[in-house]
Amino acid sequence: MDGQSTTGTPAGPFRRLAAMCYDLLLLVALWFVATFAMLPLTGGEAILASSQGLLGQIYHALLLLLALAYFGLCWTRGGQTLGMKAWRIRLETMDGRPLRWGDALIRFTIGAVCLWLAVLGLWCLRAPGWTWRDLAGAARHREDRAREDARHRLRQQHVPDRLPARGAERHGRLAHLARHR
């Protein structure tokens, strides 16, 4: 450790979210470098498991290992990623020591599962009118067309059949239509 006091208050959700955003930017940059290094092996083609076979699977495993290496090294060698340093957050065990690799692996795995569940939940929102809560509660979202149709009918009742000539002249294109009725 660097001698700083670790008896501070727990970091709030805004600071942790901001640190995660910083770390995500750095992780995406690492993934860009890894992708750039793999592109000559595919002839510049997109690296997909469906089109590249084993190489695509190796590529996805490499991205996952890069993320684990980044977070694991930062958490076990001082308790801070670059995003955590920027927001003055330190990760440590309950007794104030840095995490061990086993702890870092558990933390990374649980974080990856939570992220996967969040993405899956957002994916379920894309289906028209269905979310996890809807499926669990046997409910669905529907548009309230009756109210919208009533408003449309009300507007149609108040539109005059013809525009007054003077008012139509003010509206340029409508003036042309009013003259040729």
PDB file of C-alpha atoms in Angstrom:
ATOM      1  CA  MET A   1       0.000   0.000   0.000  1.00  0.00           C
ATOM      2  CA  ASP A   2       1.085   3.573  -0.381  1.00  0.00           C
ATOM      3  CA  GLY A   3       0.528   4.595   3.221  1.00  0.00           C
ATOM      4  CA  GLN A   4      -2.832   6.287   2.648  1.00  0.00           C
ATOM      5  CA  SER A   5      -5.486   5.833   5.264  1.00  0.00           C
ATOM      6  CA  THR A   6      -8.053   3.215   4.330  1.00  0.00           C
ATOM      7  CA  THR A   7     -10.541   4.190   6.997  1.00  0.00           C
ATOM      8  CA  GLY A   8     -12.522   6.514   4.720  1.00  0.00           C
ATOM      9  CA  THR A   9     -16.234   6.317   4.140  1.00  0.00           C
ATOM     10  CA  PRO A  10     -17.580   3.925   1.526  1.00  0.00           C
ATOM     11  CA  ALA A  11     -17.599   5.339  -2.001  1.00  0.00           C
ATOM     12  CA  GLY A  12     -21.003   6.500  -3.185  1.00  0.00           C
ATOM     13  CA  PRO A  13     -22.781   5.098  -6.228  1.00  0.00           C
ATOM     14  CA  PHE A  14     -22.015   8.134  -8.436  1.00  0.00           C
ATOM     15  CA  ARG A  15     -18.263   7.873  -7.839  1.00  0.00           C
ATOM     16  CA  ARG A  16     -18.260   4.131  -8.434  1.00  0.00           C
ATOM     17  CA  LEU A  17     -20.291   4.524 -11.636  1.00  0.00           C
ATOM     18  CA  ALA A  18     -17.961   7.278 -12.867  1.00  0.00           C
ATOM     19  CA  ALA A  19     -14.923   5.083 -12.154  1.00  0.00           C
ATOM     20  CA  MET A  20     -16.593   2.226 -14.045  1.00  0.00           C
ATOM     21  CA  CYS A  21     -17.114   4.512 -17.054  1.00  0.00           C
ATOM     22  CA  TYR A  22     -13.430   5.492 -17.009  1.00  0.00           C
ATOM     23  CA  ASP A  23     -12.396   1.849 -16.770  1.00  0.00           C
ATOM     24  CA  LEU A  24     -14.755   0.898 -19.578  1.00  0.00           C
ATOM     25  CA  LEU A  25     -13.098   3.441 -21.868  1.00  0.00           C
ATOM     26  CA  LEU A  26      -9.669   2.035 -21.035  1.00  0.00           C
ATOM     27  CA  LEU A  27     -10.858  -1.539 -21.475  1.00  0.00           C
ATOM     28  CA  VAL A  28     -12.360  -0.729 -24.893  1.00  0.00           C
ATOM     29  CA  ALA A  29      -9.005   0.797 -25.901  1.00  0.00           C
ATOM     30  CA  LEU A  30      -7.253  -2.444 -24.868  1.00  0.00           C
ATOM     31  CA  TRP A  31      -9.790  -4.416 -26.883  1.00  0.00           C
ATOM     32  CA  PHE A  32      -9.116  -2.186 -29.919  1.00  0.00           C
ATOM     33  CA  VAL A  33      -5.401  -2.982 -29.677  1.00  0.00           C
ATOM     34  CA  ALA A  34      -6.120  -6.714 -29.384  1.00  0.00           C
ATOM     35  CA  THR A  35      -8.500  -6.562 -32.336  1.00  0.00           C
ATOM     36  CA  PHE A  36      -5.950  -4.657 -34.404  1.00  0.00           C
ATOM     37  CA  ALA A  37      -3.359  -7.329 -33.603  1.00  0.00           C
ATOM     38  CA  MET A  38      -5.734 -10.123 -34.700  1.00  0.00           C
ATOM     39  CA  LEU A  39      -6.939  -8.537 -37.958  1.00  0.00           C
ATOM     40  CA  PRO A  40      -3.959  -9.712 -40.074  1.00  0.00           C
ATOM     41  CA  LEU A  41      -4.903 -13.303 -39.177  1.00  0.00           C
ATOM     42  CA  THR A  42      -8.355 -12.824 -40.719  1.00  0.00           C
ATOM     43  CA  GLY A  43      -7.348 -10.756 -43.742  1.00  0.00           C
ATOM     44  CA  GLY A  44      -9.099  -7.690 -42.348  1.00  0.00           C
ATOM     45  CA  GLU A  45     -12.464  -9.450 -42.002  1.00  0.00           C
ATOM     46  CA  ALA A  46     -14.695  -9.075 -38.955  1.00  0.00           C
ATOM     47  CA  ILE A  47     -13.777 -11.536 -36.222  1.00  0.00           C
ATOM     48  CA  LEU A  48     -16.925 -13.516 -35.485  1.00  0.00           C
ATOM     49  CA  ALA A  49     -17.177 -17.010 -34.060  1.00  0.00           C
ATOM     50  CA  SER A  50     -19.693 -17.862 -36.803  1.00  0.00           C
ATOM     51  CA  SER A  51     -17.429 -16.819 -39.698  1.00  0.00           C
ATOM     52  CA  GLN A  52     -13.920 -17.375 -38.294  1.00  0.00           C
ATOM     53  CA  GLY A  53     -14.548 -20.608 -36.392  1.00  0.00           C
ATOM     54  CA  LEU A  54     -11.862 -21.435 -33.829  1.00  0.00           C
ATOM     55  CA  LEU A  55     -10.065 -18.110 -34.371  1.00  0.00           C
ATOM     56  CA  GLY A  56     -13.261 -16.233 -33.508  1.00  0.00           C
ATOM     57  CA  GLN A  57     -13.653 -18.207 -30.297  1.00  0.00           C
ATOM     58  CA  ILE A  58     -10.009 -17.607 -29.390  1.00  0.00           C
ATOM     59  CA  TYR A  59     -10.540 -13.892 -30.047  1.00  0.00           C
ATOM     60  CA  HIS A  60     -13.527 -13.691 -27.686  1.00  0.00           C
ATOM     61  CA  ALA A  61     -11.620 -15.626 -25.017  1.00  0.00           C
ATOM     62  CA  LEU A  62      -8.706 -13.208 -25.469  1.00  0.00           C
ATOM     63  CA  LEU A  63     -10.993 -10.220 -24.892  1.00  0.00           C
ATOM     64  CA  LEU A  64     -12.341 -11.806 -21.724  1.00  0.00           C
ATOM     65  CA  LEU A  65      -8.829 -12.628 -20.484  1.00  0.00           C
ATOM     66  CA  LEU A  66      -7.686  -9.064 -21.205  1.00  0.00           C
ATOM     67  CA  ALA A  67     -10.524  -7.710 -19.075  1.00  0.00           C
ATOM     68  CA  LEU A  68      -9.710 -10.158 -16.265  1.00  0.00           C
ATOM     69  CA  ALA A  69      -6.000  -9.323 -16.471  1.00  0.00           C
ATOM     70  CA  TYR A  70      -6.639  -5.563 -16.334  1.00  0.00           C
ATOM     71  CA  PHE A  71      -9.004  -5.686 -13.387  1.00  0.00           C
ATOM     72  CA  GLY A  72      -7.183  -8.520 -11.589  1.00  0.00           C
ATOM     73  CA  LEU A  73      -3.778  -6.831 -11.780  1.00  0.00           C
ATOM     74  CA  CYS A  74      -5.150  -3.474 -10.674  1.00  0.00           C
ATOM     75  CA  TRP A  75      -7.179  -4.928  -7.812  1.00  0.00           C
ATOM     76  CA  THR A  76      -4.399  -7.167  -6.489  1.00  0.00           C
ATOM     77  CA  ARG A  77      -1.532  -4.645  -6.850  1.00  0.00           C
ATOM     78  CA  GLY A  78      -2.832  -1.695  -4.928  1.00  0.00           C
ATOM     79  CA  GLY A  79      -6.612  -1.978  -5.053  1.00  0.00           C
ATOM     80  CA  GLN A  80      -7.180   0.686  -7.717  1.00  0.00           C
ATOM     81  CA  THR A  81      -7.856   0.706 -11.437  1.00  0.00           C
ATOM     82  CA  LEU A  82      -7.131   3.911 -13.341  1.00  0.00           C
ATOM     83  CA  GLY A  83     -10.770   4.936 -13.041  1.00  0.00           C
ATOM     84  CA  MET A  84     -10.699   4.268  -9.318  1.00  0.00           C
ATOM     85  CA  LYS A  85      -7.521   6.347  -8.953  1.00  0.00           C
ATOM     86  CA  ALA A  86      -9.148   9.264 -10.764  1.00  0.00           C
ATOM     87  CA  TRP A  87     -12.129   9.152  -8.387  1.00  0.00           C
ATOM     88  CA  ARG A  88     -10.008   8.349  -5.289  1.00  0.00           C
ATOM     89  CA  ILE A  89     -11.583   4.950  -4.621  1.00  0.00           C
ATOM     90  CA  ARG A  90      -9.672   2.005  -3.204  1.00  0.00           C
ATOM     91  CA  LEU A  91     -10.764  -1.623  -3.183  1.00  0.00           C
ATOM     92  CA  GLU A  92      -9.648  -3.723  -0.234  1.00  0.00           C
ATOM     93  CA  THR A  93     -10.729  -6.650   1.864  1.00  0.00           C
ATOM     94  CA  MET A  94     -12.715  -6.111   5.050  1.00  0.00           C
ATOM     95  CA  ASP A  95      -9.525  -6.090   7.106  1.00  0.00           C
ATOM     96  CA  GLY A  96      -7.835  -3.473   4.885  1.00  0.00           C
ATOM     97  CA  ARG A  97      -5.577  -5.708   2.767  1.00  0.00           C
ATOM     98  CA  PRO A  98      -5.435  -5.769  -1.060  1.00  0.00           C
ATOM     99  CA  LEU A  99      -7.487  -8.464  -2.786  1.00  0.00           C
ATOM    100  CA  ARG A 100      -5.929 -11.829  -3.627  1.00  0.00           C
ATOM    101  CA  TRP A 101      -6.295 -13.310  -7.118  1.00  0.00           C
ATOM    102  CA  GLY A 102      -9.057 -15.645  -5.942  1.00  0.00           C
ATOM    103  CA  ASP A 103     -11.022 -12.693  -4.577  1.00  0.00           C
ATOM    104  CA  ALA A 104     -10.443 -10.751  -7.795  1.00  0.00           C
ATOM    105  CA  LEU A 105     -11.629 -13.699  -9.897  1.00  0.00           C
ATOM    106  CA  ILE A 106     -14.816 -14.041  -7.849  1.00  0.00           C
ATOM    107  CA  ARG A 107     -15.445 -10.292  -8.044  1.00  0.00           C
ATOM    108  CA  PHE A 108     -14.831 -10.258 -11.807  1.00  0.00           C
ATOM    109  CA  THR A 109     -17.099 -13.267 -12.408  1.00  0.00           C
ATOM    110  CA  ILE A 110     -19.967 -11.842 -10.380  1.00  0.00           C
ATOM    111  CA  GLY A 111     -19.581  -8.484 -12.149  1.00  0.00           C
ATOM    112  CA  ALA A 112     -19.599 -10.187 -15.559  1.00  0.00           C
ATOM    113  CA  VAL A 113     -22.743 -12.169 -14.679  1.00  0.00           C
ATOM    114  CA  CYS A 114     -24.493  -8.996 -13.451  1.00  0.00           C
ATOM    115  CA  LEU A 115     -23.517  -7.172 -16.631  1.00  0.00           C
ATOM    116  CA  TRP A 116     -24.746 -10.086 -18.735  1.00  0.00           C
ATOM    117  CA  LEU A 117     -28.092 -10.093 -16.876  1.00  0.00           C
ATOM    118  CA  ALA A 118     -28.439  -6.325 -17.359  1.00  0.00           C
ATOM    119  CA  VAL A 119     -27.802  -6.642 -21.096  1.00  0.00           C
ATOM    120  CA  LEU A 120     -30.235  -9.543 -21.283  1.00  0.00           C
ATOM    121  CA  GLY A 121     -32.836  -7.446 -19.480  1.00  0.00           C
ATOM    122  CA  LEU A 122     -32.361  -4.602 -21.938  1.00  0.00           C
ATOM    123  CA  TRP A 123     -32.559  -7.078 -24.804  1.00  0.00           C
ATOM    124  CA  CYS A 124     -35.930  -8.254 -23.511  1.00  0.00           C
ATOM    125  CA  LEU A 125     -37.143  -4.647 -23.584  1.00  0.00           C
ATOM    126  CA  ARG A 126     -36.690  -4.613 -27.340  1.00  0.00           C
ATOM    127  CA  ALA A 127     -39.529  -7.075 -27.826  1.00  0.00           C
ATOM    128  CA  PRO A 128     -42.673  -5.010 -28.303  1.00  0.00           C
ATOM    129  CA  GLY A 129     -44.438  -4.664 -24.970  1.00  0.00           C
ATOM    130  CA  TRP A 130     -42.553  -7.394 -23.082  1.00  0.00           C
ATOM    131  CA  THR A 131     -40.154  -7.040 -20.160  1.00  0.00           C
ATOM    132  CA  TRP A 132     -39.040  -9.423 -17.410  1.00  0.00           C
ATOM    133  CA  ARG A 133     -41.652  -7.978 -15.075  1.00  0.00           C
ATOM    134  CA  ASP A 134     -44.331  -8.517 -17.708  1.00  0.00           C
ATOM    135  CA  LEU A 135     -43.346 -12.151 -18.184  1.00  0.00           C
ATOM    136  CA  ALA A 136     -43.206 -12.810 -14.431  1.00  0.00           C
ATOM    137  CA  GLY A 137     -46.502 -11.054 -13.718  1.00  0.00           C
ATOM    138  CA  ALA A 138     -48.382 -12.219 -16.829  1.00  0.00           C
ATOM    139  CA  ALA A 139     -48.893  -8.616 -17.915  1.00  0.00           C
ATOM    140  CA  ARG A 140     -48.066  -6.528 -20.974  1.00  0.00           C
ATOM    141  CA  HIS A 141     -47.809  -2.926 -22.091  1.00  0.00           C
ATOM    142  CA  ARG A 142     -50.273  -1.690 -24.688  1.00  0.00           C
ATOM    143  CA  GLU A 143     -50.705   1.669 -26.390  1.00  0.00           C
ATOM    144  CA  ASP A 144     -53.786   3.527 -25.282  1.00  0.00           C
ATOM    145  CA  ARG A 145     -55.198   4.143 -28.760  1.00  0.00           C
ATOM    146  CA  ALA A 146     -58.679   5.083 -27.552  1.00  0.00           C
ATOM    147  CA  ARG A 147     -57.495   8.345 -26.007  1.00  0.00           C
ATOM    148  CA  GLU A 148     -55.349   9.159 -29.050  1.00  0.00           C
ATOM    149  CA  ASP A 149     -58.233   8.419 -31.434  1.00  0.00           C
ATOM    150  CA  ALA A 150     -60.561  10.648 -29.396  1.00  0.00           C
ATOM    151  CA  ARG A 151     -58.071  13.534 -29.601  1.00  0.00           C
ATOM    152  CA  HIS A 152     -57.716  13.040 -33.345  1.00  0.00           C
ATOM    153  CA  ARG A 153     -61.527  13.116 -33.824  1.00  0.00           C
ATOM    154  CA  LEU A 154     -61.754  16.261 -31.701  1.00  0.00           C
ATOM    155  CA  ARG A 155     -59.128  17.996 -33.832  1.00  0.00           C
ATOM    156  CA  GLN A 156     -60.886  16.976 -37.030  1.00  0.00           C
ATOM    157  CA  GLN A 157     -64.152  18.538 -35.812  1.00  0.00           C
ATOM    158  CA  HIS A 158     -62.534  21.957 -35.340  1.00  0.00           C
ATOM    159  CA  VAL A 159     -60.733  22.178 -38.712  1.00  0.00           C
ATOM    160  CA  PRO A 160     -62.670  24.533 -40.993  1.00  0.00           C
ATOM    161  CA  ASP A 161     -63.602  23.303 -44.453  1.00  0.00           C
ATOM    162  CA  ARG A 162     -62.046  26.341 -46.132  1.00  0.00           C
ATOM    163  CA  LEU A 163     -59.438  28.760 -44.963  1.00  0.00           C
ATOM    164  CA  PRO A 164     -60.325  32.439 -45.138  1.00  0.00           C
ATOM    165  CA  ALA A 165     -58.612  34.062 -48.106  1.00  0.00           C
ATOM    166  CA  ARG A 166     -56.720  36.591 -45.984  1.00  0.00           C
ATOM    167  CA  GLY A 167     -55.461  33.915 -43.568  1.00  0.00           C
ATOM    168  CA  ALA A 168     -54.464  31.622 -46.396  1.00  0.00           C
ATOM    169  CA  GLU A 169     -52.296  34.298 -47.986  1.00  0.00           C
ATOM    170  CA  ARG A 170     -50.221  34.449 -44.844  1.00  0.00           C
ATOM    171  CA  HIS A 171     -49.382  30.785 -45.056  1.00  0.00           C
ATOM    172  CA  GLY A 172     -47.687  30.745 -48.487  1.00  0.00           C
ATOM    173  CA  ARG A 173     -48.347  27.233 -49.725  1.00  0.00           C
ATOM    174  CA  LEU A 174     -51.811  27.095 -48.173  1.00  0.00           C
ATOM    175  CA  ALA A 175     -52.690  30.252 -50.109  1.00  0.00           C
ATOM    176  CA  HIS A 176     -52.058  28.379 -53.351  1.00  0.00           C
ATOM    177  CA  LEU A 177     -54.302  25.523 -52.219  1.00  0.00           C
ATOM    178  CA  ALA A 178     -57.049  27.887 -51.083  1.00  0.00           C
ATOM    179  CA  ARG A 179     -57.143  29.642 -54.480  1.00  0.00           C
ATOM    180  CA  HIS A 180     -57.533  26.390 -56.400  1.00  0.00           C
ATOM    181  CA  ARG A 181     -60.325  24.848 -54.377  1.00  0.00           C
TER     182      ARG A 181
END
